[in-house]
């Protein structure tokens, strides 16, 4: 008996798989696009943007990243988290992101003390 003609154990006869007037599930219609393809196209749309007195064309994704960066620089913690999550998705190497804290200008003696502490 060939594989095609086997019956039983969850395999109904080929002639009786579907009832009268029924047919298989049609699936996605031809030409239909999924959410991922639509989101990809939106992210690649070009927009006019003025930067330093020059008009440039940038993608929606670039515009989104620049906006979130500006919000993060203003102190918006949600924007900081979103950017960190975005960086983690784009660079899944597992390295944790970090923030650079810049102290005020130190006196020369303070600088020497800090260097000694770091070397030890």
PDB file of C-alpha atoms in Angstrom:
ATOM      1  CA  UNK A   1       0.000   0.000   0.000  1.00  0.00           C
ATOM      2  CA  UNK A   2       1.460   3.392  -0.944  1.00  0.00           C
ATOM      3  CA  UNK A   3       1.763   6.333   1.478  1.00  0.00           C
ATOM      4  CA  UNK A   4      -1.041   8.113  -0.356  1.00  0.00           C
ATOM      5  CA  UNK A   5      -3.587   5.345   0.215  1.00  0.00           C
ATOM      6  CA  UNK A   6      -2.954   4.665   3.910  1.00  0.00           C
ATOM      7  CA  UNK A   7      -5.999   5.031   6.139  1.00  0.00           C
ATOM      8  CA  UNK A   8      -6.343   5.123   9.930  1.00  0.00           C
ATOM      9  CA  UNK A   9      -4.506   6.795  12.763  1.00  0.00           C
ATOM     10  CA  UNK A  10      -5.689  10.294  11.873  1.00  0.00           C
ATOM     11  CA  UNK A  11      -5.619   9.691   8.125  1.00  0.00           C
ATOM     12  CA  UNK A  12      -9.046   9.725   6.564  1.00  0.00           C
ATOM     13  CA  UNK A  13      -9.555   8.365   3.057  1.00  0.00           C
ATOM     14  CA  UNK A  14      -8.622  10.936   0.441  1.00  0.00           C
ATOM     15  CA  UNK A  15     -12.087  10.892  -1.105  1.00  0.00           C
ATOM     16  CA  UNK A  16     -13.738  11.653   2.247  1.00  0.00           C
ATOM     17  CA  UNK A  17     -11.408  14.220   3.779  1.00  0.00           C
ATOM     18  CA  UNK A  18     -13.919  17.004   3.255  1.00  0.00           C
ATOM     19  CA  UNK A  19     -17.669  16.831   3.487  1.00  0.00           C
ATOM     20  CA  UNK A  20     -20.010  17.602   0.602  1.00  0.00           C
ATOM     21  CA  UNK A  21     -19.636  21.266  -0.389  1.00  0.00           C
ATOM     22  CA  UNK A  22     -16.639  21.814   1.864  1.00  0.00           C
ATOM     23  CA  UNK A  23     -13.123  22.553   0.789  1.00  0.00           C
ATOM     24  CA  UNK A  24      -9.778  23.162   2.364  1.00  0.00           C
ATOM     25  CA  UNK A  25      -9.063  26.373   4.204  1.00  0.00           C
ATOM     26  CA  UNK A  26      -8.060  28.884   1.541  1.00  0.00           C
ATOM     27  CA  UNK A  27      -5.212  30.474   3.501  1.00  0.00           C
ATOM     28  CA  UNK A  28      -4.005  33.929   2.608  1.00  0.00           C
ATOM     29  CA  UNK A  29      -5.473  35.332  -0.629  1.00  0.00           C
ATOM     30  CA  UNK A  30      -3.109  36.028  -3.517  1.00  0.00           C
ATOM     31  CA  UNK A  31      -1.531  39.432  -3.278  1.00  0.00           C
ATOM     32  CA  UNK A  32      -2.355  39.854   0.416  1.00  0.00           C
ATOM     33  CA  UNK A  33       0.506  41.110   2.556  1.00  0.00           C
ATOM     34  CA  UNK A  34       1.330  40.280   6.138  1.00  0.00           C
ATOM     35  CA  UNK A  35       1.876  42.713   8.987  1.00  0.00           C
ATOM     36  CA  UNK A  36       5.638  42.330   8.795  1.00  0.00           C
ATOM     37  CA  UNK A  37       5.749  43.338   5.115  1.00  0.00           C
ATOM     38  CA  UNK A  38       3.483  46.335   5.736  1.00  0.00           C
ATOM     39  CA  UNK A  39       5.579  47.498   8.713  1.00  0.00           C
ATOM     40  CA  UNK A  40       8.749  47.072   6.634  1.00  0.00           C
ATOM     41  CA  UNK A  41       7.354  49.256   3.858  1.00  0.00           C
ATOM     42  CA  UNK A  42       6.257  51.957   6.309  1.00  0.00           C
ATOM     43  CA  UNK A  43       9.691  51.968   7.950  1.00  0.00           C
ATOM     44  CA  UNK A  44      11.334  52.520   4.543  1.00  0.00           C
ATOM     45  CA  UNK A  45       9.088  55.426   3.454  1.00  0.00           C
ATOM     46  CA  UNK A  46      11.035  58.621   2.787  1.00  0.00           C
ATOM     47  CA  UNK A  47      10.242  61.929   4.493  1.00  0.00           C
ATOM     48  CA  UNK A  48      11.692  65.390   3.971  1.00  0.00           C
ATOM     49  CA  UNK A  49      13.631  66.575   6.990  1.00  0.00           C
ATOM     50  CA  UNK A  50      15.507  69.813   7.542  1.00  0.00           C
ATOM     51  CA  UNK A  51      18.805  69.446   9.382  1.00  0.00           C
ATOM     52  CA  UNK A  52      21.390  72.212   9.752  1.00  0.00           C
ATOM     53  CA  UNK A  53      19.586  74.320   7.160  1.00  0.00           C
ATOM     54  CA  UNK A  54      19.637  71.553   4.527  1.00  0.00           C
ATOM     55  CA  UNK A  55      16.654  69.504   3.449  1.00  0.00           C
ATOM     56  CA  UNK A  56      17.347  65.765   3.445  1.00  0.00           C
ATOM     57  CA  UNK A  57      15.263  62.697   2.804  1.00  0.00           C
ATOM     58  CA  UNK A  58      15.297  60.171   5.615  1.00  0.00           C
ATOM     59  CA  UNK A  59      13.322  57.015   6.301  1.00  0.00           C
ATOM     60  CA  UNK A  60      10.518  56.723   8.840  1.00  0.00           C
ATOM     61  CA  UNK A  61      12.762  54.451  10.914  1.00  0.00           C
ATOM     62  CA  UNK A  62      15.556  57.030  11.028  1.00  0.00           C
ATOM     63  CA  UNK A  63      13.058  59.729  11.951  1.00  0.00           C
ATOM     64  CA  UNK A  64      11.692  57.549  14.747  1.00  0.00           C
ATOM     65  CA  UNK A  65      15.170  56.850  16.121  1.00  0.00           C
ATOM     66  CA  UNK A  66      16.113  60.531  16.028  1.00  0.00           C
ATOM     67  CA  UNK A  67      12.896  61.524  17.808  1.00  0.00           C
ATOM     68  CA  UNK A  68      13.374  58.897  20.506  1.00  0.00           C
ATOM     69  CA  UNK A  69      17.005  59.961  20.929  1.00  0.00           C
ATOM     70  CA  UNK A  70      15.928  63.574  21.430  1.00  0.00           C
ATOM     71  CA  UNK A  71      13.304  62.522  23.980  1.00  0.00           C
ATOM     72  CA  UNK A  72      15.873  60.402  25.811  1.00  0.00           C
ATOM     73  CA  UNK A  73      18.299  63.320  25.898  1.00  0.00           C
ATOM     74  CA  UNK A  74      15.553  65.432  27.500  1.00  0.00           C
ATOM     75  CA  UNK A  75      15.267  62.847  30.275  1.00  0.00           C
ATOM     76  CA  UNK A  76      12.306  60.758  29.101  1.00  0.00           C
ATOM     77  CA  UNK A  77      12.969  57.354  30.717  1.00  0.00           C
ATOM     78  CA  UNK A  78      10.533  55.489  28.464  1.00  0.00           C
ATOM     79  CA  UNK A  79      12.460  56.710  25.432  1.00  0.00           C
ATOM     80  CA  UNK A  80      15.728  55.563  27.039  1.00  0.00           C
ATOM     81  CA  UNK A  81      14.259  52.108  27.673  1.00  0.00           C
ATOM     82  CA  UNK A  82      12.824  51.914  24.149  1.00  0.00           C
ATOM     83  CA  UNK A  83      16.195  52.815  22.619  1.00  0.00           C
ATOM     84  CA  UNK A  84      17.980  50.278  24.812  1.00  0.00           C
ATOM     85  CA  UNK A  85      15.488  47.555  23.833  1.00  0.00           C
ATOM     86  CA  UNK A  86      15.875  48.510  20.177  1.00  0.00           C
ATOM     87  CA  UNK A  87      19.671  48.309  20.460  1.00  0.00           C
ATOM     88  CA  UNK A  88      19.375  44.907  22.136  1.00  0.00           C
ATOM     89  CA  UNK A  89      17.192  43.604  19.278  1.00  0.00           C
ATOM     90  CA  UNK A  90      19.588  44.894  16.633  1.00  0.00           C
ATOM     91  CA  UNK A  91      22.715  43.671  18.450  1.00  0.00           C
ATOM     92  CA  UNK A  92      21.795  40.413  20.232  1.00  0.00           C
ATOM     93  CA  UNK A  93      25.390  39.774  21.344  1.00  0.00           C
ATOM     94  CA  UNK A  94      24.175  39.799  24.934  1.00  0.00           C
ATOM     95  CA  UNK A  95      26.245  42.779  26.031  1.00  0.00           C
ATOM     96  CA  UNK A  96      24.411  45.094  28.362  1.00  0.00           C
ATOM     97  CA  UNK A  97      24.178  48.730  27.405  1.00  0.00           C
ATOM     98  CA  UNK A  98      25.659  51.314  29.689  1.00  0.00           C
ATOM     99  CA  UNK A  99      25.412  55.018  30.314  1.00  0.00           C
ATOM    100  CA  UNK A 100      28.417  57.302  30.337  1.00  0.00           C
ATOM    101  CA  UNK A 101      28.439  59.640  33.312  1.00  0.00           C
ATOM    102  CA  UNK A 102      30.648  62.675  32.820  1.00  0.00           C
ATOM    103  CA  UNK A 103      31.726  64.356  36.058  1.00  0.00           C
ATOM    104  CA  UNK A 104      32.495  68.019  36.455  1.00  0.00           C
ATOM    105  CA  UNK A 105      35.999  69.200  35.683  1.00  0.00           C
ATOM    106  CA  UNK A 106      38.338  67.827  38.348  1.00  0.00           C
ATOM    107  CA  UNK A 107      41.321  69.487  39.893  1.00  0.00           C
ATOM    108  CA  UNK A 108      44.709  67.938  39.036  1.00  0.00           C
ATOM    109  CA  UNK A 109      45.101  66.419  42.521  1.00  0.00           C
ATOM    110  CA  UNK A 110      41.657  64.792  42.249  1.00  0.00           C
ATOM    111  CA  UNK A 111      42.607  63.389  38.850  1.00  0.00           C
ATOM    112  CA  UNK A 112      45.787  61.835  40.281  1.00  0.00           C
ATOM    113  CA  UNK A 113      43.804  60.293  43.157  1.00  0.00           C
ATOM    114  CA  UNK A 114      41.236  58.761  40.770  1.00  0.00           C
ATOM    115  CA  UNK A 115      43.986  57.341  38.523  1.00  0.00           C
ATOM    116  CA  UNK A 116      45.672  55.707  41.518  1.00  0.00           C
ATOM    117  CA  UNK A 117      42.382  54.157  42.610  1.00  0.00           C
ATOM    118  CA  UNK A 118      41.728  52.763  39.126  1.00  0.00           C
ATOM    119  CA  UNK A 119      45.241  51.313  38.821  1.00  0.00           C
ATOM    120  CA  UNK A 120      44.974  49.497  42.152  1.00  0.00           C
TER     121      UNK A 120
END
